[in-house]
Coordinates of C-alpha atoms and ligand atoms in Angstrom, one line a residue:
M1 CA -7.3 -26.4 10.5
T2 CA -4.3 -28.7 10.1
P3 CA -3.4 -29.3 13.6
S4 CA 0.6 -29.3 13.3
R5 CA 0.7 -25.8 11.9
P6 CA 0.8 -22.7 14.0
A7 CA -1.9 -21.0 12.1
F8 CA -3.5 -18.0 13.4
A9 CA -6.9 -19.0 15.2
P10 CA -9.2 -15.7 16.2
A11 CA -10.2 -15.5 19.6
E12 CA -13.8 -14.7 19.1
P13 CA -15.9 -14.5 15.9
Y14 CA -14.9 -11.5 13.9
R15 CA -17.3 -8.4 14.1
M16 CA -17.2 -4.9 12.4
R17 CA -16.3 -1.9 14.5
I18 CA -18.8 0.9 14.1
G19 CA -18.9 3.7 16.8
E20 CA -18.4 2.0 20.1
A21 CA -19.9 -1.1 18.9
W22 CA -18.8 -4.6 17.6
R23 CA -21.5 -5.3 15.0
E24 CA -22.5 -8.6 13.7
A25 CA -23.5 -9.2 10.0
R26 CA -26.6 -11.2 8.6
A27 CA -24.2 -12.9 6.2
T28 CA -20.4 -13.7 6.4
F29 CA -18.0 -15.0 4.0
A30 CA -14.8 -17.2 4.4
A31 CA -11.2 -16.3 5.2
V32 CA -9.0 -18.9 3.4
D33 CA -5.5 -19.8 4.2
P34 CA -3.6 -19.6 1.0
S35 CA -1.1 -22.4 2.1
T36 CA -3.9 -25.0 2.5
G37 CA -7.0 -23.8 0.9
E38 CA -8.9 -24.4 4.1
T39 CA -11.1 -21.7 5.7
W40 CA -9.6 -20.2 9.0
A41 CA -12.3 -17.5 10.0
R42 CA -15.5 -15.8 8.8
I43 CA -15.7 -12.4 8.1
P44 CA -19.0 -10.2 8.2
Q45 CA -20.5 -9.2 5.0
G46 CA -21.0 -5.5 5.6
T47 CA -23.8 -3.6 3.9
A48 CA -24.7 -0.2 2.6
A49 CA -26.5 0.4 6.0
D50 CA -23.5 -0.6 8.0
V51 CA -21.7 2.1 5.9
D52 CA -24.2 4.7 6.8
D53 CA -23.7 3.8 10.3
A54 CA -20.2 4.0 10.2
V55 CA -19.9 7.2 8.5
A56 CA -22.3 8.7 11.1
A57 CA -20.1 7.5 14.0
A58 CA -17.2 8.9 12.5
R59 CA -19.0 12.1 11.8
A60 CA -20.2 12.1 15.3
A61 CA -16.7 11.9 16.8
F62 CA -15.2 14.2 14.4
P63 CA -15.8 17.5 16.4
A64 CA -14.2 16.2 19.5
W65 CA -11.3 14.6 18.0
R66 CA -10.3 17.6 15.8
R67 CA -10.3 19.6 19.0
T68 CA -7.8 17.2 20.8
T69 CA -4.3 18.8 21.2
P70 CA -1.3 17.7 19.3
A71 CA 0.3 16.3 22.4
T72 CA -2.8 13.8 22.7
R73 CA -2.5 12.7 19.2
Q74 CA 1.1 12.5 19.3
E75 CA 0.9 10.3 22.3
L76 CA -1.9 8.1 20.9
L77 CA -0.1 7.4 17.7
W78 CA 3.2 6.4 19.7
R79 CA 1.2 4.3 22.0
I80 CA -0.6 2.6 18.8
A81 CA 2.9 2.0 17.6
D82 CA 4.0 0.4 21.0
R83 CA 0.7 -1.9 20.8
V84 CA 1.6 -3.1 17.2
E85 CA 5.4 -4.1 18.3
A86 CA 4.5 -5.9 21.4
D87 CA 3.6 -9.0 19.7
P88 CA 5.3 -9.5 16.5
D89 CA 4.9 -13.1 16.5
R90 CA 1.2 -12.8 16.6
W91 CA 0.9 -10.4 13.4
A92 CA 3.4 -12.7 11.8
R93 CA 1.3 -15.6 12.2
L94 CA -1.8 -13.7 11.2
L95 CA -0.5 -12.4 8.1
A96 CA 0.9 -15.6 7.1
T97 CA -2.3 -17.2 7.5
E98 CA -4.4 -14.8 6.1
N99 CA -2.7 -13.7 2.7
G100 CA 0.3 -16.1 2.6
R101 CA 3.0 -13.7 3.5
P102 CA 6.1 -15.8 4.3
I103 CA 6.4 -15.2 8.2
R104 CA 9.9 -14.3 8.2
E105 CA 9.3 -11.3 6.1
A106 CA 6.3 -10.4 8.2
H107 CA 8.9 -10.2 11.0
V108 CA 11.2 -7.8 9.2
A109 CA 8.9 -5.8 7.2
D110 CA 5.4 -5.5 8.0
V111 CA 5.3 -5.4 11.9
P112 CA 8.2 -2.6 12.2
T113 CA 7.0 -0.7 9.0
C114 CA 3.5 -0.4 10.3
A115 CA 4.7 0.8 13.9
G116 CA 7.5 3.1 12.3
I117 CA 4.5 5.0 10.3
F118 CA 2.8 5.4 13.5
R119 CA 5.7 6.8 15.0
F120 CA 6.7 8.9 12.2
F121 CA 3.3 10.6 12.1
S122 CA 3.3 11.1 16.0
G123 CA 6.5 12.9 15.3
V124 CA 5.1 15.3 12.6
V125 CA 1.8 16.2 14.2
R126 CA 3.2 19.4 15.2
D127 CA 4.4 20.3 11.8
L128 CA 1.2 20.8 10.6
R129 CA 0.7 24.6 10.8
G130 CA -0.4 27.6 8.8
D131 CA 1.2 30.6 7.6
Q132 CA 1.2 34.2 8.1
I133 CA 0.6 35.8 4.7
P134 CA 2.4 39.1 3.8
V135 CA -0.2 41.5 2.3
E136 CA -0.1 44.8 1.0
A137 CA -2.5 46.7 3.3
P138 CA -0.6 47.8 6.4
E139 CA -3.4 47.3 8.8
R140 CA -4.4 43.7 7.8
L141 CA -3.5 40.5 9.5
V142 CA -3.8 37.5 7.2
Y143 CA -3.0 34.0 8.4
T144 CA -3.9 30.4 7.6
T145 CA -4.8 27.5 9.7
R146 CA -4.6 23.7 8.6
E147 CA -8.0 22.2 9.3
P148 CA -8.8 18.5 9.3
L149 CA -11.1 17.5 6.5
G150 CA -13.7 15.3 8.4
V151 CA -14.6 11.6 7.7
I152 CA -11.8 9.9 5.6
A153 CA -12.8 6.8 3.6
A154 CA -9.8 4.4 3.6
L155 CA -10.0 1.6 1.1
I156 CA -7.0 -0.8 1.1
P157 CA -5.9 -4.0 -0.7
W158 CA -4.7 -7.2 0.6
N159 CA -1.1 -7.0 0.2
S160 CA 0.6 -5.7 3.4
P161 CA -2.6 -5.0 5.0
I162 CA -1.3 -3.4 8.1
I163 CA 1.1 -1.4 6.1
T164 CA -1.3 0.1 3.8
L165 CA -3.7 0.6 6.9
A166 CA -0.9 2.7 8.8
N167 CA -0.2 4.8 5.6
K168 CA -3.7 5.9 5.7
L169 CA -4.8 5.9 9.4
A170 CA -1.7 7.4 11.2
P171 CA -1.6 10.6 8.8
A172 CA -5.5 11.1 8.8
L173 CA -5.8 10.8 12.6
A174 CA -2.7 13.0 13.1
A175 CA -4.3 15.8 11.1
G176 CA -7.5 15.5 13.3
N177 CA -9.7 13.5 11.0
T178 CA -12.0 10.4 11.7
V179 CA -11.9 7.3 9.7
V180 CA -14.0 4.3 8.2
V181 CA -11.8 1.7 6.7
K182 CA -13.1 -0.9 4.1
P183 CA -10.3 -3.5 3.9
S184 CA -10.0 -6.0 1.1
E185 CA -12.2 -9.1 1.3
L186 CA -8.9 -11.1 1.3
A187 CA -7.4 -9.4 4.1
S188 CA -10.1 -8.2 6.6
A189 CA -9.0 -10.0 9.9
S190 CA -5.7 -8.3 10.2
V191 CA -7.5 -4.8 10.0
L192 CA -10.4 -6.1 12.4
E193 CA -7.5 -7.6 14.8
F194 CA -5.8 -4.0 14.6
A195 CA -9.1 -2.0 15.6
R196 CA -9.5 -4.4 18.3
L197 CA -6.0 -3.8 19.6
V198 CA -6.5 0.0 19.7
E199 CA -10.0 -0.1 20.8
D200 CA -9.3 1.4 24.1
L201 CA -6.8 3.9 23.0
L202 CA -9.1 5.7 20.5
P203 CA -12.4 7.5 21.4
P204 CA -15.3 5.4 20.0
G205 CA -16.0 6.5 16.2
V206 CA -12.7 7.8 15.6
L207 CA -11.9 4.4 14.0
N208 CA -14.5 2.3 12.3
V209 CA -14.2 -0.7 10.2
V210 CA -16.9 -2.0 7.6
T211 CA -15.9 -5.4 6.0
G212 CA -17.6 -6.8 2.8
G213 CA -17.4 -6.6 -0.8
G214 CA -15.8 -3.9 -2.8
P215 CA -18.8 -3.7 -5.2
E216 CA -21.2 -3.3 -2.0
A217 CA -19.6 -1.9 1.2
G218 CA -16.9 -0.3 -0.9
A219 CA -19.2 1.2 -3.5
A220 CA -21.5 2.5 -0.7
L221 CA -18.6 4.2 1.1
V222 CA -17.2 6.1 -1.7
A223 CA -20.4 7.4 -2.8
H224 CA -21.2 8.5 0.6
P225 CA -22.0 12.3 0.6
D226 CA -20.7 12.6 4.2
V227 CA -17.0 11.4 3.2
A228 CA -14.7 14.4 3.0
K229 CA -12.0 12.5 1.3
I230 CA -11.2 9.0 -0.2
S231 CA -7.9 7.6 0.2
F232 CA -7.7 4.3 -1.8
T233 CA -4.8 1.8 -2.5
G234 CA -5.6 -1.0 -5.1
G235 CA -5.9 -1.4 -8.8
P236 CA -6.2 1.2 -11.7
E237 CA -9.7 -0.3 -12.7
T238 CA -11.1 -0.2 -9.4
A239 CA -9.8 3.3 -8.9
R240 CA -11.6 4.5 -12.1
R241 CA -14.9 3.0 -10.7
I242 CA -14.3 4.8 -7.4
M243 CA -13.4 8.4 -9.2
A244 CA -16.5 7.8 -11.4
A245 CA -18.8 7.4 -8.1
A246 CA -17.0 9.8 -6.1
G247 CA -17.6 12.4 -9.1
T248 CA -21.3 12.5 -8.3
V249 CA -20.7 13.6 -4.9
L250 CA -17.3 15.7 -5.6
T251 CA -15.5 13.9 -3.1
P252 CA -11.4 14.4 -3.8
S253 CA -9.3 11.3 -3.4
I254 CA -5.7 10.0 -3.0
M255 CA -4.9 7.0 -5.2
E256 CA -2.1 4.7 -4.8
L257 CA -2.2 2.3 -7.6
G258 CA -0.5 -0.3 -9.7
G259 CA 3.1 -0.4 -11.1
K260 CA 5.4 -2.0 -13.8
G261 CA 8.8 -1.6 -12.2
A262 CA 11.6 -1.6 -14.6
M263 CA 14.9 -2.2 -13.3
I264 CA 17.9 -1.2 -15.7
V265 CA 21.2 -2.9 -15.5
C266 CA 23.9 -1.1 -17.4
A267 CA 27.1 -2.8 -18.9
D268 CA 29.1 -1.5 -15.8
A269 CA 26.9 -2.7 -13.1
D270 CA 28.0 -5.1 -10.2
V271 CA 26.1 -7.9 -11.9
P272 CA 26.0 -10.4 -8.7
R273 CA 24.5 -7.5 -6.5
A274 CA 22.0 -6.3 -9.3
V275 CA 20.6 -9.9 -9.5
S276 CA 20.2 -10.1 -5.6
D277 CA 18.2 -7.1 -5.9
A278 CA 16.4 -8.2 -8.7
L279 CA 15.4 -11.3 -6.9
T280 CA 14.4 -9.3 -3.7
G281 CA 12.5 -6.9 -6.1
I282 CA 10.4 -9.4 -7.7
Y283 CA 10.0 -12.4 -5.3
L284 CA 9.6 -10.4 -1.9
A285 CA 6.0 -10.3 -0.8
N286 CA 5.4 -13.5 -3.4
G287 CA 5.6 -11.0 -6.2
E288 CA 2.5 -9.5 -4.9
A289 CA 3.7 -5.9 -4.6
C290 CA 2.9 -2.7 -6.7
I291 CA 6.6 -1.8 -6.4
A292 CA 7.6 -5.3 -7.7
A293 CA 10.7 -5.3 -10.2
S294 CA 8.6 -6.9 -13.1
R295 CA 10.8 -5.9 -15.9
L296 CA 14.4 -6.6 -15.8
L297 CA 16.0 -4.3 -18.8
V298 CA 19.5 -5.5 -19.0
H299 CA 22.3 -4.3 -21.2
D300 CA 23.5 -6.6 -24.0
A301 CA 27.2 -6.8 -22.5
V302 CA 25.9 -8.2 -19.3
H303 CA 22.9 -10.0 -20.1
D304 CA 23.9 -13.6 -20.4
E305 CA 25.9 -13.4 -17.3
F306 CA 23.0 -11.8 -15.5
L307 CA 20.5 -14.4 -17.0
A308 CA 22.8 -17.4 -16.0
E309 CA 23.0 -16.1 -12.2
F310 CA 19.5 -15.2 -12.1
E311 CA 18.3 -18.7 -13.2
R312 CA 20.7 -20.3 -10.8
R313 CA 19.6 -18.6 -7.7
A314 CA 15.9 -18.5 -8.7
R315 CA 15.9 -22.3 -8.8
T316 CA 17.0 -22.7 -5.3
I317 CA 14.4 -20.3 -3.7
V318 CA 12.6 -22.4 -0.9
V319 CA 8.9 -22.4 -1.7
G320 CA 6.7 -23.6 0.9
D321 CA 4.0 -23.2 3.8
A322 CA 3.9 -19.2 4.6
L323 CA 4.0 -20.3 8.3
D324 CA 7.2 -22.3 8.1
P325 CA 10.1 -19.7 8.8
R326 CA 12.3 -21.8 6.4
S327 CA 10.0 -20.9 3.5
Q328 CA 11.4 -18.1 1.3
F329 CA 8.6 -17.8 -0.9
G330 CA 4.7 -18.7 -0.1
P331 CA 1.4 -19.0 -2.0
M332 CA -0.5 -16.5 -4.1
V333 CA -3.2 -14.9 -2.0
S334 CA -6.1 -16.9 -3.6
R335 CA -6.8 -19.3 -6.1
G336 CA -8.4 -16.7 -8.4
Q337 CA -5.0 -14.7 -8.1
R338 CA -2.8 -17.8 -9.0
D339 CA -5.0 -18.8 -11.7
R340 CA -4.8 -15.1 -13.3
V341 CA -1.2 -15.0 -13.0
E342 CA -0.9 -18.4 -14.7
A343 CA -3.1 -17.1 -17.4
C344 CA -0.6 -13.9 -17.8
V345 CA 2.3 -16.3 -18.0
A346 CA 0.6 -18.4 -20.9
A347 CA -0.2 -15.5 -22.8
A348 CA 3.2 -14.0 -22.7
I349 CA 4.4 -17.5 -23.9
A350 CA 1.9 -17.4 -26.7
E351 CA 3.1 -13.9 -27.7
G352 CA 6.7 -15.2 -28.1
A353 CA 8.3 -15.0 -24.5
T354 CA 10.3 -17.9 -23.1
L355 CA 9.9 -19.5 -19.8
R356 CA 13.2 -19.7 -18.3
V357 CA 12.3 -20.4 -14.7
G358 CA 9.3 -21.7 -12.5
G359 CA 5.5 -21.0 -14.3
T360 CA 4.3 -24.3 -12.8
R361 CA 2.8 -25.2 -9.4
P362 CA 5.2 -26.9 -7.2
A363 CA 4.3 -30.5 -5.5
L364 CA 4.5 -29.8 -1.9
G365 CA 2.3 -32.6 -0.6
A366 CA -0.2 -32.8 2.2
P367 CA -1.7 -30.5 3.5
F368 CA -0.7 -27.9 0.8
D369 CA -2.0 -29.7 -2.3
D370 CA -4.9 -27.2 -2.2
G371 CA -2.7 -24.1 -1.7
F372 CA -2.4 -21.6 -4.1
F373 CA 1.3 -22.2 -5.0
L374 CA 3.1 -21.0 -8.1
E375 CA 6.9 -21.1 -8.5
P376 CA 8.9 -18.1 -9.0
T377 CA 8.8 -17.3 -12.7
L378 CA 11.3 -15.5 -15.0
L379 CA 10.3 -14.9 -18.7
E380 CA 12.8 -13.8 -21.4
E381 CA 11.6 -11.7 -24.2
P382 CA 14.5 -9.5 -25.6
A383 CA 12.4 -7.1 -27.2
G384 CA 9.9 -6.4 -24.4
T385 CA 6.9 -6.5 -26.5
T386 CA 4.5 -9.1 -24.9
S387 CA 1.8 -8.4 -22.4
A388 CA 3.8 -9.3 -19.6
S389 CA 6.2 -6.3 -20.3
R390 CA 3.4 -3.7 -20.1
S391 CA 0.6 -4.9 -17.7
E392 CA 1.0 -5.4 -14.1
I393 CA 0.7 -9.0 -13.3
F394 CA 0.9 -8.6 -9.5
G395 CA 2.6 -12.1 -9.0
P396 CA 6.1 -13.5 -9.1
V397 CA 6.7 -13.0 -12.6
T398 CA 9.2 -11.1 -14.1
V399 CA 10.5 -10.5 -17.8
L400 CA 14.1 -10.2 -18.8
E401 CA 14.6 -7.8 -21.8
R402 CA 17.8 -7.0 -23.7
V403 CA 18.6 -3.4 -24.2
G404 CA 21.4 -1.9 -26.4
D405 CA 22.1 1.5 -24.6
D406 CA 21.0 3.9 -22.0
E407 CA 18.6 5.5 -24.2
E408 CA 16.7 2.5 -25.3
A409 CA 16.5 1.4 -21.6
I410 CA 15.0 4.6 -20.6
A411 CA 12.5 4.9 -23.5
R412 CA 11.3 1.1 -22.7
A413 CA 11.3 1.9 -18.9
N414 CA 9.0 4.8 -19.4
G415 CA 6.9 3.0 -22.2
T416 CA 4.1 1.7 -20.1
P417 CA 1.0 3.4 -18.7
Y418 CA 2.5 3.2 -15.0
G419 CA 5.1 5.2 -13.4
L420 CA 5.4 4.0 -9.8
A421 CA 9.1 2.8 -9.2
A422 CA 11.9 2.0 -11.4
G423 CA 16.0 1.5 -10.7
V424 CA 19.3 1.6 -12.3
W425 CA 22.2 -0.3 -11.5
T426 CA 25.7 1.2 -12.5
T427 CA 28.9 1.9 -11.0
D428 CA 29.2 5.2 -12.8
L429 CA 27.9 8.0 -10.5
A430 CA 27.0 10.5 -13.3
R431 CA 25.3 7.8 -15.3
A432 CA 23.1 6.9 -11.9
H433 CA 21.9 10.4 -11.9
R434 CA 21.3 11.0 -15.5
I435 CA 19.1 8.1 -15.9
A436 CA 17.3 8.2 -12.5
Q437 CA 16.4 12.0 -13.5
R438 CA 14.7 10.8 -16.6
L439 CA 12.7 7.9 -15.2
D440 CA 9.1 8.6 -15.3
V441 CA 8.2 7.4 -11.7
G442 CA 7.5 8.7 -8.1
V443 CA 10.5 6.5 -6.8
A444 CA 13.7 5.9 -8.7
W445 CA 16.2 3.7 -7.1
V446 CA 20.1 3.5 -7.6
N447 CA 22.0 -0.1 -6.9
T448 CA 18.9 -0.8 -4.6
W449 CA 15.3 -2.0 -4.7
F450 CA 12.4 -2.0 -2.3
D451 CA 13.9 0.4 0.1
L452 CA 11.2 2.8 1.0
P453 CA 12.3 4.9 4.2
I454 CA 9.5 6.3 6.0
G455 CA 9.6 10.2 5.7
A456 CA 10.5 9.7 1.7
P457 CA 7.3 10.3 -0.3
M458 CA 5.6 7.1 -1.9
G459 CA 3.3 7.5 -4.6
G460 CA 3.2 7.5 -8.7
V461 CA 2.5 9.4 -11.6
K462 CA 0.5 8.4 -14.6
E463 CA -1.9 5.5 -14.1
S464 CA 0.3 4.7 -10.8
G465 CA -2.1 7.4 -9.1
F466 CA -1.6 10.7 -7.4
G467 CA -0.9 11.8 -3.7
R468 CA 2.0 11.1 -1.8
E469 CA 1.9 8.9 1.4
T470 CA 4.5 8.2 4.2
C471 CA 5.9 11.6 4.4
A472 CA 5.2 14.9 6.1
E473 CA 3.5 16.5 3.4
T474 CA 1.1 13.6 3.4
L475 CA -0.7 15.7 6.3
L476 CA -1.4 18.3 3.6
E477 CA -3.3 15.8 1.7
Y478 CA -5.7 15.2 5.1
S479 CA -6.2 18.8 5.8
A480 CA -7.0 22.0 4.1
P481 CA -5.8 25.7 4.8
R482 CA -8.4 28.1 6.2
V483 CA -7.6 31.7 5.7
V484 CA -8.1 34.4 8.4
N485 CA -8.2 37.7 7.4
I486 CA -8.4 40.7 9.9
D487 CA -8.9 44.3 9.6
L488 CA -6.8 46.1 12.3
G489 CA -7.6 49.5 11.1
P490 CA -9.5 51.9 13.3
T491 CA -11.3 53.6 10.7
R492 CA -13.1 52.4 7.3
P493 CA -13.7 54.6 4.3
H494 CA -17.2 55.5 3.6
L495 CA -18.1 54.4 0.2
W496 CA -21.9 53.8 0.3
G497 CA -24.6 56.3 1.3
D498 CA -24.1 59.2 3.7
A499 CA -21.3 59.2 6.2
Ligands
LIG1 P1 -8.6 -3.8 -5.8 O1 -8.6 -2.7 -6.5 O2 -9.3 -5.1 -6.3 O3 -9.1 -3.6 -4.4 C1 -8.7 -2.7 -3.3 C2 -9.9 -2.3 -2.5 O4 -11.0 -1.8 -3.1 C3 -10.4 -3.4 -1.7 O5 -10.8 -3.1 -0.6 C4 -11.8 -3.6 -2.7 O6 -12.7 -4.3 -2.0 C5 -12.3 -2.4 -2.8 N1 -13.1 -2.0 -4.0 C6 -13.4 -3.0 -5.1 N2 -14.2 -2.7 -5.9 C7 -14.7 -1.4 -5.4 C8 -15.6 -0.5 -5.9 N3 -16.5 -0.6 -6.9 N4 -16.0 0.7 -5.1 C9 -15.1 0.9 -3.9 N5 -14.3 0.0 -3.3 C10 -14.0 -1.3 -4.2 O7 -6.9 -4.2 -5.4 P2 -6.4 -5.6 -4.6 O8 -6.4 -6.7 -5.8 O9 -6.7 -5.5 -3.3 O10 -4.7 -5.1 -4.6 C11 -3.9 -5.0 -5.7 C12 -3.6 -3.8 -6.4 O11 -3.3 -3.0 -5.3 C13 -2.5 -4.0 -7.5 O12 -3.0 -3.0 -8.7 C14 -1.5 -3.2 -6.8 O13 -0.6 -2.5 -7.5 C15 -2.3 -2.0 -6.1 N6 -1.1 -1.7 -4.7 C16 -0.9 -0.5 -4.7 C17 0.0 0.0 -3.9 C18 0.6 1.5 -3.9 O14 1.0 2.2 -2.8 N7 0.6 2.2 -5.1 C19 0.4 -0.8 -2.6 C20 -0.4 -1.9 -2.8 C21 -1.2 -2.4 -3.7

C-alpha cells in the first residue's frame, strides 16, 4: 500500500455474512485499488454451498421479519440511513479505494443518495396496503392485502455499489422480505462493510451477503429454487444468462440494465449550459454509469460552437488519484475495463470516427503508473454509424454526431437496442415537451442530465430492462396481492343433493 495516500484499510479480514455468522471462505480473491493497481484487501470466494446456507438463513428469518410492524421497519430503515451518514469520509475513502470513484463525488453523490433511499422507503412503508374490491354480490366482502414475496436475490454491479445496494435492499426490507446479496467481484468490500454497519440493527438472516464470482456464487443464487424474486442490476448479457437460469425454476425478476444515453442539443439551446451538462453526463463517475450521456446529437447550427467549447473544457479536466479531492476524474475500475474501453475507441476510429479529445493513458507518475487511467475521451462521427454510437461502452467515451432537425435527432436517439435515459436541450418549451414525449426511454431529461430525484421511477425499456426502482411503486415489485373473499350471507342455495 502506498503510505502517503489515505487509502481505505479494512479493520479485519473480510468475511461473508450468512445468518448470524461471519463466514470465511477456503479461497479469496484480490480487491485492487484502480488508482495504483495494488491489492488492498482480500475478498472471500463464496461457493454454491455458501449460497445454499445464505438462502436457508434468509428463509428461516422470513416468517418473523414479515410479521414486524410497519413502525419497526420504518424505524430500522431510518436508523440504517443515520448510520450510513454518520461517517461520510470513511465511505468516500472506501469507494475511491475500491472502484476509483473520485472522492469528491462520493461525498456529494453516493453517501447522501444511499441514505436518502433508505429514508424514502422508511417513509413509504405505510403506503403498502391492499384494496377493498367492489363486487356485485351484496353479501360478499372482497379485499386484498399486499404480502411480501420471501427471499430476494439481489445481484449488483461495481459502479455505485452502495446506491445499487440501497435500491434493492431498502424496498425489499420495507415490504417485509429477507435478502441475499451477491455483490460484484470488483466492489464487494463496500457491501460487506455495509452489512457490518447494520449488523446489530437487522435480525440475523434478514440481510445475507455472499461474495464470489458471478458464474459461481451468482449463478447458484439465481438458480436457487427457494429464491422468490431476482433483483438484478448489470449488463444485458448477464441478464440473459440469469433469465435463462431463472426460467428453469420460474423465478420472476427485476432487471436494471445498460444504456446508450442520447443528449439532443437543438439549434435554440443554451450551448455553454448544454456543454456543462454533457461534461457531467459523460464524465461523472468516470463515465462508468448506465445513464451516461454517451451520444451527443447536436444540431448543425450549433455543432461547431458546441464542439469547440466541449473540447476546450474537456482538455482541462484534472485526471488523477481517486483519493485526491482535487481529482475531477479517476481511473477505470479495472485493467480489463480500461483495455475494453480502449478497444472500443480503436474500433470506432477504424470504422471512421475521429478522435477529438483524450483516448490515451495519462502519465501521472509513481505510484500511479500501474493505475487503470484513461483520459476523458470525445469521438466525432457526424453520421453516428460506428459501433461507439450503438453499443454501451461503459467508460468515459462520448460520440459527437451532427443532426439536421428534430425528426432526425429523435430517430437516431431511439435507434439503439437500449432505452434507459435521454435528454433534450432547448429554450422552446413546446419543443422540449414534443421531443421528450417521443424519446423511447424510462427517463427523459430537459435541460439537465444525471438528476434522478428519489421518488421518481428509475428503469428502462427495450434492452435496458424492466421494473422500476427508487419510487413508491417499487414496493409493488417486492410484494404480491392476496385476495380475501368472505361470504357474509346467512344462508346458501342448495345445489347438490338433498337439502
Ligand atoms: P455484470 O453484468 O458483469 O455483473 C453484474 C452482477 O452480476 C455482478 O454481481 C456479477 O458478479 C453478477 N454475475 C455475472 N455473471 C453472472 C451469472 N452468470 N449469474 C449470476 N450473476 C452473475 O455488470 P457490471 O460489469 O458489474 O456492471 C456494468 C453494467 O451494469 C453495465 O451494463 C451498466 O449499464 C449496468 N448498470 C445498470 C444500472 C441501471 O440502473 N440500469 C445501474 C448501474 C449499472
